[in-house]
mmCIF file of C-alpha atoms and ligand atoms in Angstrom:
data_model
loop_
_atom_site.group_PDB
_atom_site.id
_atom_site.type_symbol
_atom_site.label_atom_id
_atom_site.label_comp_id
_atom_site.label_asym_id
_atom_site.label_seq_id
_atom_site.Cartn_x
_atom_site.Cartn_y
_atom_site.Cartn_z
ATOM 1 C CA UNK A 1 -78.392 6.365 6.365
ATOM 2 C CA UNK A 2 -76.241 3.801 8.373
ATOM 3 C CA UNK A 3 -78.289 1.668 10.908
ATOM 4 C CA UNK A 4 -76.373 3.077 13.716
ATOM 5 C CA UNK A 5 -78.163 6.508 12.622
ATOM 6 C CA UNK A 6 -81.884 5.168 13.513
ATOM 7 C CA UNK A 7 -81.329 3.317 16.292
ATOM 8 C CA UNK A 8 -81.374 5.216 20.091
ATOM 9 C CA UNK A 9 -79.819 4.103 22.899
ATOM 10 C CA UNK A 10 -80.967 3.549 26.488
ATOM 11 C CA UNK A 11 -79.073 3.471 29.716
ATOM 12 C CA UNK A 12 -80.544 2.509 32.658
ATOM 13 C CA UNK A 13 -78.775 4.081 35.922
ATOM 14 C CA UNK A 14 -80.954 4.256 38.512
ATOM 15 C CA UNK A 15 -80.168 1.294 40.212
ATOM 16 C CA UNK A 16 -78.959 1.798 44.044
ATOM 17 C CA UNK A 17 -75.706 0.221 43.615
ATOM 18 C CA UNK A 18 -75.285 -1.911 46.830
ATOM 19 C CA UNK A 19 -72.355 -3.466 45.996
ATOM 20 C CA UNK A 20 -69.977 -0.615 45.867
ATOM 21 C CA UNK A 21 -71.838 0.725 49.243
ATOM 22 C CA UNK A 22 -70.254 3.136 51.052
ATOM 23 C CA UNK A 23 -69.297 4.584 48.253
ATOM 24 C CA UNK A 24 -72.593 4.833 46.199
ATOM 25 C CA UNK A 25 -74.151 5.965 49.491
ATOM 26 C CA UNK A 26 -74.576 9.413 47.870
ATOM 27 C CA UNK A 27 -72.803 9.039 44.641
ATOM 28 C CA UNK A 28 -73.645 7.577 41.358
ATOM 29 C CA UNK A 29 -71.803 4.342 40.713
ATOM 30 C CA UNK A 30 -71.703 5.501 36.884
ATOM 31 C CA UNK A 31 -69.784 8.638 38.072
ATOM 32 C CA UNK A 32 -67.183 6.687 39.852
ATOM 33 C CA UNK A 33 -63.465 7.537 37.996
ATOM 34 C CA UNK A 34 -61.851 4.640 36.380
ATOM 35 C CA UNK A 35 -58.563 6.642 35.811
ATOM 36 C CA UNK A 36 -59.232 9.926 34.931
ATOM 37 C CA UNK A 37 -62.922 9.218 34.042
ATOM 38 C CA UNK A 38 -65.936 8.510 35.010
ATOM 39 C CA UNK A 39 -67.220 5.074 34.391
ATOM 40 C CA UNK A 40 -70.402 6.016 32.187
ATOM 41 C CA UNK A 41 -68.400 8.292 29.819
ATOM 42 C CA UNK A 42 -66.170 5.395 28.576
ATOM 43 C CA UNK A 43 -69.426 3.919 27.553
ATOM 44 C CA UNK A 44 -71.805 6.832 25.873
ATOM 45 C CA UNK A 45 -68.381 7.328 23.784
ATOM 46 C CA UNK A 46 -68.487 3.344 22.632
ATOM 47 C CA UNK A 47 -72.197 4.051 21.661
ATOM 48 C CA UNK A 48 -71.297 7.467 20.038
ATOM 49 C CA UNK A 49 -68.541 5.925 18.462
ATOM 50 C CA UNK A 50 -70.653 3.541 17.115
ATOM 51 C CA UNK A 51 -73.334 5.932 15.690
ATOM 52 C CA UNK A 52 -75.610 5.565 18.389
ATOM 53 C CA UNK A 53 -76.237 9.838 19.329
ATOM 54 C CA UNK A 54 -79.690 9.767 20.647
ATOM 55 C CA UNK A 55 -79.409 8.867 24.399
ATOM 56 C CA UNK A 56 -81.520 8.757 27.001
ATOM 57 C CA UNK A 57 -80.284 7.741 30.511
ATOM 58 C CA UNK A 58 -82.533 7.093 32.975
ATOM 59 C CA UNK A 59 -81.332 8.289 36.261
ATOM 60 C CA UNK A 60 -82.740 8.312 40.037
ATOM 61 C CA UNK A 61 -83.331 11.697 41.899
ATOM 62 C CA UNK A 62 -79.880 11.528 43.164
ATOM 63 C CA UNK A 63 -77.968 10.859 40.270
ATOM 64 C CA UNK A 64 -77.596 14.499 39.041
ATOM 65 C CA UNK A 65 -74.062 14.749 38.816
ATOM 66 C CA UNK A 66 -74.267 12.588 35.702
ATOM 67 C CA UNK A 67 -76.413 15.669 34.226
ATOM 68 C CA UNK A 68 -73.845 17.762 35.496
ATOM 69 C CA UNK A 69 -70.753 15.604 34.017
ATOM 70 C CA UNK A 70 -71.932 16.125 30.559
ATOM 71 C CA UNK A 71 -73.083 19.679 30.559
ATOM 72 C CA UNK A 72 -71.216 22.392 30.030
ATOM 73 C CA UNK A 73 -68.883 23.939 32.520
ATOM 74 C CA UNK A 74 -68.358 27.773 30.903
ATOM 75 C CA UNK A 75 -67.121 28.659 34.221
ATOM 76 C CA UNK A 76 -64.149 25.835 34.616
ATOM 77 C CA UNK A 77 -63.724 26.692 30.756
ATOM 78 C CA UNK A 78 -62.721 30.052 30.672
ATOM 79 C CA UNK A 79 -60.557 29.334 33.775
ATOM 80 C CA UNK A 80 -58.718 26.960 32.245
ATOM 81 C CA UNK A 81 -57.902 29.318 29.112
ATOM 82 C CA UNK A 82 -56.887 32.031 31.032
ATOM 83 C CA UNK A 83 -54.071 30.112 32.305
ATOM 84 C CA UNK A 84 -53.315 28.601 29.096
ATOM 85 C CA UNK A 85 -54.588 25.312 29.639
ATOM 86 C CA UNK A 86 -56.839 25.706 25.971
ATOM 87 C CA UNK A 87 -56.203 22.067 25.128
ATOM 88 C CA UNK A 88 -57.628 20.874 28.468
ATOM 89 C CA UNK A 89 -60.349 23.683 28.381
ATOM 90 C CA UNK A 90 -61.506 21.854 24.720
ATOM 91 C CA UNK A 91 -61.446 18.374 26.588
ATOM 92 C CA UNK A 92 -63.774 19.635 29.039
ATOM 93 C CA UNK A 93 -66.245 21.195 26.137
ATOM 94 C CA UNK A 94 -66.368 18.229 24.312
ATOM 95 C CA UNK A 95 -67.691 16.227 26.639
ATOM 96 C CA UNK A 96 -70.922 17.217 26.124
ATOM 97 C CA UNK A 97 -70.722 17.159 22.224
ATOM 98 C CA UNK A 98 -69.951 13.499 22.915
ATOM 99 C CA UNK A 99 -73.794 12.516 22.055
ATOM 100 C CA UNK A 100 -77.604 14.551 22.167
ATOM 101 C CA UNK A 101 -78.657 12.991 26.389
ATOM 102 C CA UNK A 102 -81.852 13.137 27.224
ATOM 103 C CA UNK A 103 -82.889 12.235 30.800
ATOM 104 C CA UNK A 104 -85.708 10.574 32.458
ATOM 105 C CA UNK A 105 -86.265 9.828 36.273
ATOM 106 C CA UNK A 106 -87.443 6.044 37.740
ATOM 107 C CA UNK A 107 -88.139 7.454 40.846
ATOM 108 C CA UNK A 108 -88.432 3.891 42.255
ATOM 109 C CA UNK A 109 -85.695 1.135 41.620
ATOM 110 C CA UNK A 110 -88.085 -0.757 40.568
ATOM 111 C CA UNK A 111 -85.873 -3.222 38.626
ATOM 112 C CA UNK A 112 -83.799 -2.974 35.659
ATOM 113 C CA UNK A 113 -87.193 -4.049 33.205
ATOM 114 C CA UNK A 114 -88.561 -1.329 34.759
ATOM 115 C CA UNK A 115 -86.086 0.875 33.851
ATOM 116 C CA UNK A 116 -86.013 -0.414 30.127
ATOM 117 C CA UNK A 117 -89.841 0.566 30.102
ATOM 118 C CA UNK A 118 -89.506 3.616 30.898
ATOM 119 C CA UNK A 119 -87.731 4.184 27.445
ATOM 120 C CA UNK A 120 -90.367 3.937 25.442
ATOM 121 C CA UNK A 121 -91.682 7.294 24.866
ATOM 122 C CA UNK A 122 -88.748 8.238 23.874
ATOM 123 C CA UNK A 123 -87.446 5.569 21.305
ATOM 124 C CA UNK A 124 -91.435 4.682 20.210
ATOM 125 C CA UNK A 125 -91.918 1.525 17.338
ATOM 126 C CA UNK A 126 -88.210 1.352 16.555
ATOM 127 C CA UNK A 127 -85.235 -1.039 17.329
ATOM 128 C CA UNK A 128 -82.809 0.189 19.981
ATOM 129 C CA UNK A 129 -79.621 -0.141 21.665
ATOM 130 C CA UNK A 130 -79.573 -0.922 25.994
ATOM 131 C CA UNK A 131 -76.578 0.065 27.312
ATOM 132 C CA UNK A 132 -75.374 -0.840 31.296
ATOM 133 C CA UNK A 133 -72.748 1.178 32.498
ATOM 134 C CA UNK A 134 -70.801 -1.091 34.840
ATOM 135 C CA UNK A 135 -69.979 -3.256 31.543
ATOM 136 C CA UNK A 136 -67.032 -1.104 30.214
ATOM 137 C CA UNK A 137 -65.922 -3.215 26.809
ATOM 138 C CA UNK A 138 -62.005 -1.924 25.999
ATOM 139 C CA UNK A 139 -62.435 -2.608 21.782
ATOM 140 C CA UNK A 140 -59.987 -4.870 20.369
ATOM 141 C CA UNK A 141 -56.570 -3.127 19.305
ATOM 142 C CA UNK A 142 -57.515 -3.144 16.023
ATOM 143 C CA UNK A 143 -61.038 -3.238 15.394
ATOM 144 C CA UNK A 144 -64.408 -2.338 16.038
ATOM 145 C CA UNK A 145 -66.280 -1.695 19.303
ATOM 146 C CA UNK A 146 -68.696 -3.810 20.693
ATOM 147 C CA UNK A 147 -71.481 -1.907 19.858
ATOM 148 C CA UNK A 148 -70.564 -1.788 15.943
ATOM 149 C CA UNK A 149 -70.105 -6.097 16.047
ATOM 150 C CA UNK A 150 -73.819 -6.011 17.597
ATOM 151 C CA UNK A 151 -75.524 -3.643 15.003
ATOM 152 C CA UNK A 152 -73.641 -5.126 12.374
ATOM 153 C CA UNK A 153 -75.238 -8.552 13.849
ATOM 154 C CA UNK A 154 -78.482 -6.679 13.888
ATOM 155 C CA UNK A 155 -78.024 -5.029 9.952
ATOM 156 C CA UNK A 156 -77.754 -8.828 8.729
ATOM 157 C CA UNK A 157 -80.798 -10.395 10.860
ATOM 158 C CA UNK A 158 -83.248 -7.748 11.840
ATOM 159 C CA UNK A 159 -83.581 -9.304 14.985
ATOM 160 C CA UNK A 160 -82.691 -8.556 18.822
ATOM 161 C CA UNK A 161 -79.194 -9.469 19.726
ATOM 162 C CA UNK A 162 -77.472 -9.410 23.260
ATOM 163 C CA UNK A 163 -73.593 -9.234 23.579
ATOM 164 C CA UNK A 164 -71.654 -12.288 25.702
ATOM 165 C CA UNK A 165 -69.066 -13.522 27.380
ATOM 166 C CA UNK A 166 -67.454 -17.153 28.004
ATOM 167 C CA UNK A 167 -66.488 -17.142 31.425
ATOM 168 C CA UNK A 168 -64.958 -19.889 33.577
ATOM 169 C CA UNK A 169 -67.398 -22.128 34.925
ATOM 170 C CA UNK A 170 -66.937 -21.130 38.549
ATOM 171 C CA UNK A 171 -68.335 -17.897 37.795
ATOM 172 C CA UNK A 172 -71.296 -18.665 35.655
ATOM 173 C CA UNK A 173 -73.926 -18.436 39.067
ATOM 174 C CA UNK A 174 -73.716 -15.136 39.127
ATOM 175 C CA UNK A 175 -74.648 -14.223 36.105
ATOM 176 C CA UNK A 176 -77.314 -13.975 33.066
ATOM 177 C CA UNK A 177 -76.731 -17.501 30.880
ATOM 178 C CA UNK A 178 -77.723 -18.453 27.967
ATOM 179 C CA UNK A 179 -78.397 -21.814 25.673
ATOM 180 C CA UNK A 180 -78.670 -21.587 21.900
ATOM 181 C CA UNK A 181 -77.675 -22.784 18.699
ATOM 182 C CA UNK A 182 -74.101 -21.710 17.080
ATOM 183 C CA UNK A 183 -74.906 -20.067 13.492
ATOM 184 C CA UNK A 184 -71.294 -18.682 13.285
ATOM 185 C CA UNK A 185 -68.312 -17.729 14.419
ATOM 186 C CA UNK A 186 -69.432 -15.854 17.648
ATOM 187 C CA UNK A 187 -72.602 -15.959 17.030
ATOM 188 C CA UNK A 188 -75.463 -18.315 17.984
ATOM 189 C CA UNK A 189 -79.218 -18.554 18.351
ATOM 190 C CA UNK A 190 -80.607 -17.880 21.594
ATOM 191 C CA UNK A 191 -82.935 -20.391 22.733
ATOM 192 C CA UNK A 192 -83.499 -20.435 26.601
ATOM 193 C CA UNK A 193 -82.063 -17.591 29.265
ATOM 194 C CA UNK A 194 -81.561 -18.661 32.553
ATOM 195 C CA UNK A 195 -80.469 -15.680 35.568
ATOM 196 C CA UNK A 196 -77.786 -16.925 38.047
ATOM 197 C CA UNK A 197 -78.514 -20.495 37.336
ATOM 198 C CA UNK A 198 -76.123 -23.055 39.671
ATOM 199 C CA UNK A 199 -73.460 -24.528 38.097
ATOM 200 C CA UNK A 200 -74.858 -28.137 37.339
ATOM 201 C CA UNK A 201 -77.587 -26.155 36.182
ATOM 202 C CA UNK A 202 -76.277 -23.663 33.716
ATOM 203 C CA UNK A 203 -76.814 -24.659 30.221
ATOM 204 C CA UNK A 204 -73.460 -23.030 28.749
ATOM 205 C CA UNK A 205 -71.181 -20.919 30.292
ATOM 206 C CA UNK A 206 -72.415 -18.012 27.740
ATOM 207 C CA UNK A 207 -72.878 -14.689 29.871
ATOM 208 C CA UNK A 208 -75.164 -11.656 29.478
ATOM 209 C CA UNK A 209 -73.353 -8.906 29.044
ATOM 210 C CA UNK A 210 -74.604 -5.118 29.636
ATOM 211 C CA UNK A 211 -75.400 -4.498 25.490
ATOM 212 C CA UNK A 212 -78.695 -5.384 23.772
ATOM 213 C CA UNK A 213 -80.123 -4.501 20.647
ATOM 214 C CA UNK A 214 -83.776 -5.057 21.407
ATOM 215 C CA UNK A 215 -86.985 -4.715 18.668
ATOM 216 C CA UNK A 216 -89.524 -2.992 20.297
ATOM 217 C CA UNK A 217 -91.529 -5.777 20.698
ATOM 218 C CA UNK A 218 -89.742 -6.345 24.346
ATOM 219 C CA UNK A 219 -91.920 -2.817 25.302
ATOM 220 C CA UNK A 220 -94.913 -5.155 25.133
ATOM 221 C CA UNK A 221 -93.463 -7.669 27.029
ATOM 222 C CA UNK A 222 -91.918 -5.962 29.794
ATOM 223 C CA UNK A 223 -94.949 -4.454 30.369
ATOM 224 C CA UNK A 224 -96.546 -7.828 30.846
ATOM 225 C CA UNK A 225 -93.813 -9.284 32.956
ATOM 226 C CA UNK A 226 -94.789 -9.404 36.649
ATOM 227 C CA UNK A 227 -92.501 -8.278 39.664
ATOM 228 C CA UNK A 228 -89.690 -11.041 40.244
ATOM 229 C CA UNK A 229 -86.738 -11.871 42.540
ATOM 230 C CA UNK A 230 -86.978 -8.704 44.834
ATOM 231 C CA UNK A 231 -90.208 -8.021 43.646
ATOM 232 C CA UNK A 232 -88.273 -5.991 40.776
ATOM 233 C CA UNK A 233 -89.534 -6.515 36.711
ATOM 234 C CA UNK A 234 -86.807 -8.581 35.640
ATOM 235 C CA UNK A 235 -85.398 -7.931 31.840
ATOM 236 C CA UNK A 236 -84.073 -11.354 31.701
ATOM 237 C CA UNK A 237 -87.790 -12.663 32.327
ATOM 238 C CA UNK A 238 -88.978 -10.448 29.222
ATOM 239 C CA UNK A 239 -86.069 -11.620 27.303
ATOM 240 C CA UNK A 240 -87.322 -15.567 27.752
ATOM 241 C CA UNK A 241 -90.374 -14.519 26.507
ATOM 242 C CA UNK A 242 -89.315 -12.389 23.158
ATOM 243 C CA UNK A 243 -86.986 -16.148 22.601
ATOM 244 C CA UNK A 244 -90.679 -17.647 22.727
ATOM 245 C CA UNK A 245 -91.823 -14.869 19.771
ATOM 246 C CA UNK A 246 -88.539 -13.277 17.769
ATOM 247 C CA UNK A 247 -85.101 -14.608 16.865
ATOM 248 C CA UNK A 248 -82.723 -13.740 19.266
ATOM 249 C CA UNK A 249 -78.908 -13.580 18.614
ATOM 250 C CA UNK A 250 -76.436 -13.967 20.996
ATOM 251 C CA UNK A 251 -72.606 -12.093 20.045
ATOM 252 C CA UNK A 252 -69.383 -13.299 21.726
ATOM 253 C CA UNK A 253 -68.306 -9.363 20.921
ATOM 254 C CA UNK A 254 -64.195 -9.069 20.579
ATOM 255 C CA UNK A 255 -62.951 -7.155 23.041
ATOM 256 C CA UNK A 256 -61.956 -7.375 26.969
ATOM 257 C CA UNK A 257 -64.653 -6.601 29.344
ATOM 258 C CA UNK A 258 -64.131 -5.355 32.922
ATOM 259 C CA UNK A 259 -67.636 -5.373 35.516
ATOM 260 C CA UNK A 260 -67.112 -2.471 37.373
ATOM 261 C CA UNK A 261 -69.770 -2.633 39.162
ATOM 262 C CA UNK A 262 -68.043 -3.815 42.672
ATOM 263 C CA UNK A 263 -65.204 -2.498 44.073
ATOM 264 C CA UNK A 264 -62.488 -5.851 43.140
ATOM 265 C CA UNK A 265 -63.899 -5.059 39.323
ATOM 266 C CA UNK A 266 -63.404 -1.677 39.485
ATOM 267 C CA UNK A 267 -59.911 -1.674 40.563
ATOM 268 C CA UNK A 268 -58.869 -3.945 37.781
ATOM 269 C CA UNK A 269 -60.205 -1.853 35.245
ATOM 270 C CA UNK A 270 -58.759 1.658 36.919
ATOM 271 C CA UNK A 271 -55.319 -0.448 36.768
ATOM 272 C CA UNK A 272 -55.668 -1.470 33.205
ATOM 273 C CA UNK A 273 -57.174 1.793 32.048
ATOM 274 C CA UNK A 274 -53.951 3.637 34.214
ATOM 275 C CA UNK A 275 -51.159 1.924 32.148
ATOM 276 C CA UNK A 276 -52.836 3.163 28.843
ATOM 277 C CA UNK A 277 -52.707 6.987 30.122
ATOM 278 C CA UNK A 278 -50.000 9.419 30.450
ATOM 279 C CA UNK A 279 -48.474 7.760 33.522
ATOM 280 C CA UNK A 280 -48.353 4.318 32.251
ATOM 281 C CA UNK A 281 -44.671 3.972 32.915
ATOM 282 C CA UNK A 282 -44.752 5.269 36.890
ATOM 283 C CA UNK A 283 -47.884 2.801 36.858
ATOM 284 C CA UNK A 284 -46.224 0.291 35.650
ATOM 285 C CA UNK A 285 -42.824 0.128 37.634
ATOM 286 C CA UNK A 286 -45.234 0.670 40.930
ATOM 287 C CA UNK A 287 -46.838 -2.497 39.848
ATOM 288 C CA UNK A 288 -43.805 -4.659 39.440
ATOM 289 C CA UNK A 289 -42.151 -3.639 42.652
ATOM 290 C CA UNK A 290 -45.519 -4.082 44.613
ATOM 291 C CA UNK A 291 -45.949 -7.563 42.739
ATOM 292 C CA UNK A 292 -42.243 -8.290 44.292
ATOM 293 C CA UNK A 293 -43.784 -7.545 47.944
ATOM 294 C CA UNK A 294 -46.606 -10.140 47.433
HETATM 295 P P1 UTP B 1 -77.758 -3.999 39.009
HETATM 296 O O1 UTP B 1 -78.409 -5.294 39.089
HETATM 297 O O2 UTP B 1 -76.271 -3.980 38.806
HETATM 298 O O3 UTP B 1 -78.132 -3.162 40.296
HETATM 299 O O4 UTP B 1 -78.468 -3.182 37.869
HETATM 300 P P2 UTP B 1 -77.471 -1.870 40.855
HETATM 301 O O5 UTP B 1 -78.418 -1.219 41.776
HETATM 302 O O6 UTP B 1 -76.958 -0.996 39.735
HETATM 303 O O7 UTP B 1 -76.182 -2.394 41.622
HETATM 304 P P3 UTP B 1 -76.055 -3.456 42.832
HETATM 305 O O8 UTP B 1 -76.201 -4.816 42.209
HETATM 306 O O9 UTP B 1 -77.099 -3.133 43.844
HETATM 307 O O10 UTP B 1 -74.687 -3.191 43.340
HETATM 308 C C1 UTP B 1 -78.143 -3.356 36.496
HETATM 309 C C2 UTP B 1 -78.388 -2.044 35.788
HETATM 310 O O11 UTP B 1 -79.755 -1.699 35.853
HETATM 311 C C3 UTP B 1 -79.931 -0.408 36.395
HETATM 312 C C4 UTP B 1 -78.665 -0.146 37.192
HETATM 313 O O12 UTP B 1 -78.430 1.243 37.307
HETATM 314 C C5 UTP B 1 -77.609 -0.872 36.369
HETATM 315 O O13 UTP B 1 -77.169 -0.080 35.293
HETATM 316 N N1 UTP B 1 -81.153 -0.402 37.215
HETATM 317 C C6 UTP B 1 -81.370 -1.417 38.102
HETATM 318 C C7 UTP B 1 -82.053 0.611 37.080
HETATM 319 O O14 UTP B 1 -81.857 1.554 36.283
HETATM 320 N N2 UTP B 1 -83.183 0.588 37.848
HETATM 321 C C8 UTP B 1 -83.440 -0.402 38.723
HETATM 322 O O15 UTP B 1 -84.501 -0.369 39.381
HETATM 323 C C9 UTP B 1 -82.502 -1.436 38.853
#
């Protein structure tokens, strides 16, 4: 059995979204279409693609639709084969053969280690993969996913390991950074995590990106982790703490990444995913005449 078989995944989605507002007012940010679909589907099929087909996704009370989006729709499926549309009525079935969900509520947003906590009933003693939607990882053209680099990362060491990205120094303040000790080509040795730091202060310019392989060991810690910034647990605080205990190994995954989880980030992806789908080419010469009217 592969390691991909044991180990569940977790995605937290109950967070309120506030900077896509209006348009997560009263509608999942994860259900928002990049293209033709919805932003949490391209990632349960990079975790199913990697193996990972136990997942639960913990949701808010008004965060349904994602139940909905990945149950089946017998009604919209014999509609479509009665007009001969079989191939599209099998694209709409398989969504929900994609992976086994499971769903749990956090009925308060009480912060994303929060969230993470409220997994462990459902993955128990065991390693496991964290997932967060608005990171949508297209693989590299001819390899594997992120999540298959990270367990493969995890096979070798036994040890937690968090995907990341180089970004431009400008941008490192608003994000998860790390410090740590190269051990390999794209890989180092986490030693210190520091959330949003400024840019003097930022050790590297190594991001946190939204894909962890945790040990369970970071159940015990979250729960020990007191409210932060916003009065919400913070996972980055447990993180700095499982450094203190565990090895921790930090992957600059292959692959482009696209946050989606504002509306400039968003766009760029729906653009890139739109000139890999069927209307690439209309995409593509409405992009070079706008680009001649800028
Ligand atoms: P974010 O920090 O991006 O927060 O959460 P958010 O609410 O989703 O979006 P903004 O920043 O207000 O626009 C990171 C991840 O953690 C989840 C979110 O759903 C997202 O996947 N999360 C956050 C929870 O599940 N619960 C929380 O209480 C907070």
């Amino acid at each position: 059995m592969s390691v991909s078989n044991i180990l569940k995944a977790v995605f937290p989605a109950a967070g309120l979204g506030t900077r896509f507002l209006p348009a997560t007012k009263n509608q999942p940010k994860e259900m928002l279409s990049l293209y033709d679909k919805p932003a949490i589907q391209y990632v349960i099929e990079e975790a199913a693609g990697a193996g990972l087909k136990d997942i639960l996704i913990i949701i808010a009370p008004n965060k349904r639709s994602i139940i909905d989006h990945f149950d089946r729709n017998e009604l919209l499926e014999k509609y479509l084969e009665a007009r001969g549309k079989e191939e599209l009525a099998k694209k709409i079935k398989k969504i929900s053969e994609i992976a086994r969900l499971h769903y749990t509520y956090q009925v308060d947003p009480l912060g994303l280690g929060h969230a993470v906590l409220m997994a462990e009933p459902f993955i128990g003693n065991s390693p496991f993969a964290v997932y967060l939607a608005d990171d949508i990882i297209d693989p590299p053209p001819s390899g594997k996913n992120a999540s298959q680099q990270m367990i493969d990362l995890f096979s070798e060491t036994g040890s937690s390991v968090i995907a990341l990205e180089a970004v431009s120094w400008e941008k490192v303040s608003g994000y998860g950074v790390v410090d740590g000790k190269k051990i390999g080509e794209r890989k180092i040795k986490i030693t210190n995590v520091v959330e949003k730091p400024s840019r003097e202060e930022a050790p590297s310019n190594l991001t946190i990106v939204g894909r962890y392989i945790f040990t369970p060991t970071i159940f015990e810690l979250l729960k020990n982790t007191p409210a932060g910034r916003n009065g919400e647990i913070q996972l980055t605080d447990a993180i700095q703490k499982l450094i203190e205990i565990e090895p921790v190994y930090g992957l600059e995954f292959e692959g482009r990444r696209f946050d989606t989880g504002d509306p400039a980030g968003f766009l760029e992806a729906t653009v890139e995913f739109a000139l890999k789908g069927e209307d690439s080419e209309r995409i593509r010469k409405y992009l070079i005449e706008l680009s001649k009217k800028l």
